[in-house]
Short mmCIF file of C-alpha atoms and ligand atoms in Angstrom, two decimals:
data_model
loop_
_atom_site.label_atom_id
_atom_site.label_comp_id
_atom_site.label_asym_id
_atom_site.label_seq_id
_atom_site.Cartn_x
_atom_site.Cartn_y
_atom_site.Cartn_z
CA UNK A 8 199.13 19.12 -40.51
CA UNK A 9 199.38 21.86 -43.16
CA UNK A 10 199.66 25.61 -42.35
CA UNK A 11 198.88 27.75 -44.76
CA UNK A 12 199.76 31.11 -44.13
CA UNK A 13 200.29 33.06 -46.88
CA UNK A 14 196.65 34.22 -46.69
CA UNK A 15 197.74 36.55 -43.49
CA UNK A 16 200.68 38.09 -45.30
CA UNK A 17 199.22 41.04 -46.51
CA UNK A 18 197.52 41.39 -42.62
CA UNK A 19 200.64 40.69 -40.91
CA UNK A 20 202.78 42.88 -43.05
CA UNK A 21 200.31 45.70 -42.81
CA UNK A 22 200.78 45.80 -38.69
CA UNK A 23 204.39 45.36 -38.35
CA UNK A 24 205.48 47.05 -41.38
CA UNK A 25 207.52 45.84 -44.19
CA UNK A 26 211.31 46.14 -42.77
CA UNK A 27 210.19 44.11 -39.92
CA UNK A 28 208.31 41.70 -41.96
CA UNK A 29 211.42 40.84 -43.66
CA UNK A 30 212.91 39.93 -41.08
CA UNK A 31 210.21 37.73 -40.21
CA UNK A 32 210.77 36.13 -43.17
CA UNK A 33 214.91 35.96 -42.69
CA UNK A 34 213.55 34.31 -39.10
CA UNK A 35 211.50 31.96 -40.94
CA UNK A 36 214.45 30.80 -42.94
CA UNK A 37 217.00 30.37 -40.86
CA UNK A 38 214.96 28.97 -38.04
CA UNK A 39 214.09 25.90 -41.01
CA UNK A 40 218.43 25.72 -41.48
CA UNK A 41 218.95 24.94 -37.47
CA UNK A 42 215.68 22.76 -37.54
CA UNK A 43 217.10 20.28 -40.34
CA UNK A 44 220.45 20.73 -38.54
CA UNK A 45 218.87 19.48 -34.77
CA UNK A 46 215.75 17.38 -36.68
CA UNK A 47 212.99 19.58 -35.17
CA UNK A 48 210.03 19.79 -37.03
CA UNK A 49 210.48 21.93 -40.28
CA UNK A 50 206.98 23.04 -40.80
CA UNK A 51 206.44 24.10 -37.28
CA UNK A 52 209.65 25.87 -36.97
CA UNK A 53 208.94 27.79 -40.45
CA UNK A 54 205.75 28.84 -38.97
CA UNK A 55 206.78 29.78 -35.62
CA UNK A 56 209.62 31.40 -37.13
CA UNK A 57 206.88 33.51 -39.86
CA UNK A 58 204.33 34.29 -36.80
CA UNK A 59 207.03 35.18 -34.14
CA UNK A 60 206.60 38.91 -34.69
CA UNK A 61 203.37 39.03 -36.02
CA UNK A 62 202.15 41.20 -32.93
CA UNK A 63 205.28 43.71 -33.26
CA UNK A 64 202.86 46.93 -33.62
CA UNK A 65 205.42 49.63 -33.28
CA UNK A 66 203.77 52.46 -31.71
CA UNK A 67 203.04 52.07 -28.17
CA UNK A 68 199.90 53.18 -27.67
CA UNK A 69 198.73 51.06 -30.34
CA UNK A 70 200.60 47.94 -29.18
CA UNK A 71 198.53 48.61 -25.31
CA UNK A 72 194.88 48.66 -26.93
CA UNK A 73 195.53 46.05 -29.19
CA UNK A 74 196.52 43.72 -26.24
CA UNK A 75 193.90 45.04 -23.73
CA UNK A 76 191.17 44.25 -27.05
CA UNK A 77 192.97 41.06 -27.31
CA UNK A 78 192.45 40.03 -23.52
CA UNK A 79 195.98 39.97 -22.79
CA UNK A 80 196.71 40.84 -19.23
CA UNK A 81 199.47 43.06 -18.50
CA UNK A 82 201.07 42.10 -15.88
CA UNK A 83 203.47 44.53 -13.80
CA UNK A 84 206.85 43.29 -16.26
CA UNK A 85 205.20 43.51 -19.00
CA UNK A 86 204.47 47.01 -18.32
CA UNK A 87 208.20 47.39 -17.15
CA UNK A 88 209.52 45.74 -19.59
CA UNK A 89 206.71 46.68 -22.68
CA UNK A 90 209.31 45.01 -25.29
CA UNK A 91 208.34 41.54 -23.94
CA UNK A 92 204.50 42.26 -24.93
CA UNK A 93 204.26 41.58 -28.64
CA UNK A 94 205.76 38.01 -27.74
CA UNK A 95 202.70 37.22 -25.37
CA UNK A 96 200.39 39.35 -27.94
CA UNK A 97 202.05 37.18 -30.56
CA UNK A 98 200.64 34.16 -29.63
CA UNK A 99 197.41 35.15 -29.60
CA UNK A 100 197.25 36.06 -32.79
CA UNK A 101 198.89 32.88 -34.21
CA UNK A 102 195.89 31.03 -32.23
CA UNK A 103 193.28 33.23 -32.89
CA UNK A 104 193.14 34.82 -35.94
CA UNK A 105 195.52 32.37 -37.61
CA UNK A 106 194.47 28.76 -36.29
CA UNK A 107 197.75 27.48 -34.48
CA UNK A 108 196.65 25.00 -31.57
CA UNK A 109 200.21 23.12 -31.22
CA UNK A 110 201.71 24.60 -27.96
CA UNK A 111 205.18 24.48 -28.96
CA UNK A 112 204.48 26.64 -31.65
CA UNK A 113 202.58 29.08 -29.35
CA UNK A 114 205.23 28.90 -26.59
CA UNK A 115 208.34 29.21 -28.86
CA UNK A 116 206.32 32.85 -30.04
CA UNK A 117 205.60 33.39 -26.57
CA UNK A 118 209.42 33.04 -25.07
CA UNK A 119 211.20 34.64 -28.33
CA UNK A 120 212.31 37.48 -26.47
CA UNK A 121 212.86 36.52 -22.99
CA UNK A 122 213.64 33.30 -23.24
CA UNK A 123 212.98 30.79 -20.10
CA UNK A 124 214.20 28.04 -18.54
CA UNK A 125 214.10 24.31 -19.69
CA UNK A 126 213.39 25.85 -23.47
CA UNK A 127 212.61 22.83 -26.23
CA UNK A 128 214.19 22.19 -29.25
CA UNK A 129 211.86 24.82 -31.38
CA UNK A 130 211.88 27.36 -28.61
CA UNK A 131 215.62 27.28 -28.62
CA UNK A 132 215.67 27.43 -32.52
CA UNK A 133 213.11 30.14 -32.89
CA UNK A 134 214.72 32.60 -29.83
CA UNK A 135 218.08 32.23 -31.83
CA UNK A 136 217.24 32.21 -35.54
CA UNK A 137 215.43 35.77 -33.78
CA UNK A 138 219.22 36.17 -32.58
CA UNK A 139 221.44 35.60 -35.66
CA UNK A 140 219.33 35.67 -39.11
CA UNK A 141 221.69 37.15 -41.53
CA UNK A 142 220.77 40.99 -40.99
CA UNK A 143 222.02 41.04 -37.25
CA UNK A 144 225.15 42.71 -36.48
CA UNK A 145 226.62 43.14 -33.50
CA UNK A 146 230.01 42.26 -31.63
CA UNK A 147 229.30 38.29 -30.31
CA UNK A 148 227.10 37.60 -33.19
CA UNK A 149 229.30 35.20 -35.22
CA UNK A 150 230.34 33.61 -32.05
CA UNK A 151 226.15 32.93 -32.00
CA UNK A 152 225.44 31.84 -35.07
CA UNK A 153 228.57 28.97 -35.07
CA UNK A 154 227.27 28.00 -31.67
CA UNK A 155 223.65 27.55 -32.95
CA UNK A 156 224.84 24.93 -35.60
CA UNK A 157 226.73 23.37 -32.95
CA UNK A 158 225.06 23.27 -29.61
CA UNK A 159 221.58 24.68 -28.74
CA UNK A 160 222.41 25.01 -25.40
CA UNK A 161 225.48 26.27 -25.63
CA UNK A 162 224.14 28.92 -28.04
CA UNK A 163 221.35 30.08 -25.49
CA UNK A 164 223.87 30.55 -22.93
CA UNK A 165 225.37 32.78 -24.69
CA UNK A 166 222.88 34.76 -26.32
CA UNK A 167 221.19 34.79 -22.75
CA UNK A 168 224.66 35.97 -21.57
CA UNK A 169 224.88 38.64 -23.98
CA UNK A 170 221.26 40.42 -23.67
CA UNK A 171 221.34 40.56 -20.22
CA UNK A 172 224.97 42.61 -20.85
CA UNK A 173 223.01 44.70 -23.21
CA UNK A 174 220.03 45.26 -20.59
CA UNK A 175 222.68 46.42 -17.92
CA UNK A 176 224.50 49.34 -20.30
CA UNK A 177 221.36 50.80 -21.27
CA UNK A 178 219.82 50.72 -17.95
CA UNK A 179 216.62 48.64 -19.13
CA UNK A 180 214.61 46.80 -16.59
CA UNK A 181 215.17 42.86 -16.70
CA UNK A 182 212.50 40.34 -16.33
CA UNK A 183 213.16 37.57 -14.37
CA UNK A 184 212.23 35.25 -16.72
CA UNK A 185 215.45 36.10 -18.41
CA UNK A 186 217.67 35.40 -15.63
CA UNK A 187 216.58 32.25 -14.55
CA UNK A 188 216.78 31.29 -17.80
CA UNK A 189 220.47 32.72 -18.17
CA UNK A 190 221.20 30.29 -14.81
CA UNK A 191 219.49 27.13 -16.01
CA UNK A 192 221.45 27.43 -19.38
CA UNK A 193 224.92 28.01 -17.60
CA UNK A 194 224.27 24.43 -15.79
CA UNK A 195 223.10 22.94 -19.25
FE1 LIG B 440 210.21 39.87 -31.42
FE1 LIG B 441 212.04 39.14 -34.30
#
């Protein structure tokens, strides 16, 4: 299994834009760090860390019509919550226009930003390398980035923990995906 995925750089970079293709790119590397830490995969985590924004279209509008000419269905939180939508999007680009089949690729871009319950290993390593690559700063995030070398779970509880704190003080409407997936990590 060989990706090879520098052909959709230019592609990628032109949709997102080039701040938030570099952070892809941090995402991409420090996703390969916790994967060599937990023995995940590095390939796959390198490329679900490069495609996990790859749908991040900035303007609105333009994010809707690309995922109604995608076939994505929006379903009633996705319109509530339209910051989830590039994740779902996401995935459909990585299988269709750039040849991913392996479904724990395709679900670790799917989950990125909501999480879920009963995560694997790359899920996990994607949704916090998302959380803690090296340009992030804000109050918790060393706390996050020990607790992903140390404990996956651990570290999902409280990233989990501290998004859903965010979502309450600015008001945003939570998906529930997020929650349950807060509550299944607190047991873990
Ligand atoms: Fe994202
Ligand atoms: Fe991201």
């Amino acid at each position: 299994m060989t990706y090879n995925l520098k052909q959709y750089e230019k592609e990628i970079r032109d949709r997102i834009g080039e701040k938030r293709f570099l952070h892809t790119l941090r995402v991409r590397d420090t996703a390969l760090e916790l994967a060599k830490i937990y023995e995940v995969d590095q390939e796959k985590a390198e490329v679900a860390g490069f495609l996990h924004d790859c749908a991040k279209i900035r303007d609105h509008d333009e994010l809707i019509k690309s995922a109604n000419e995608a076939g994505l269905l929006l379903t009633k939180e996705m319109i509530k919550a339209p910051q989830i939508i590039h994740s779902y999007l996401g995935a459909i680009y990585a299988r269709d226009l750039y040849g991913i089949e392996d479904e724990d690729i395709l679900n670790a871009i799917t989950y990125h930003t909501t999480g879920r319950a009963n995560m694997s290993d790359l899920e996990k390593i994607i949704f916090l390398a998302d959380y803690i690559e090296p340009m992030r700063n804000f109050d918790g995030v060393e706390r996050a980035r020990q607790l992903a070398k140390k404990d996956l779970d651990a570290a999902m509880y409280f990233a989990l923990n501290n998004t859903l704190k965010f979502l309450v003080d600015h008001d945003t409407y939570i998906v529930p995906t997020t929650v349950t997936a807060r509550n299944y990590y607190k047991e873990c």
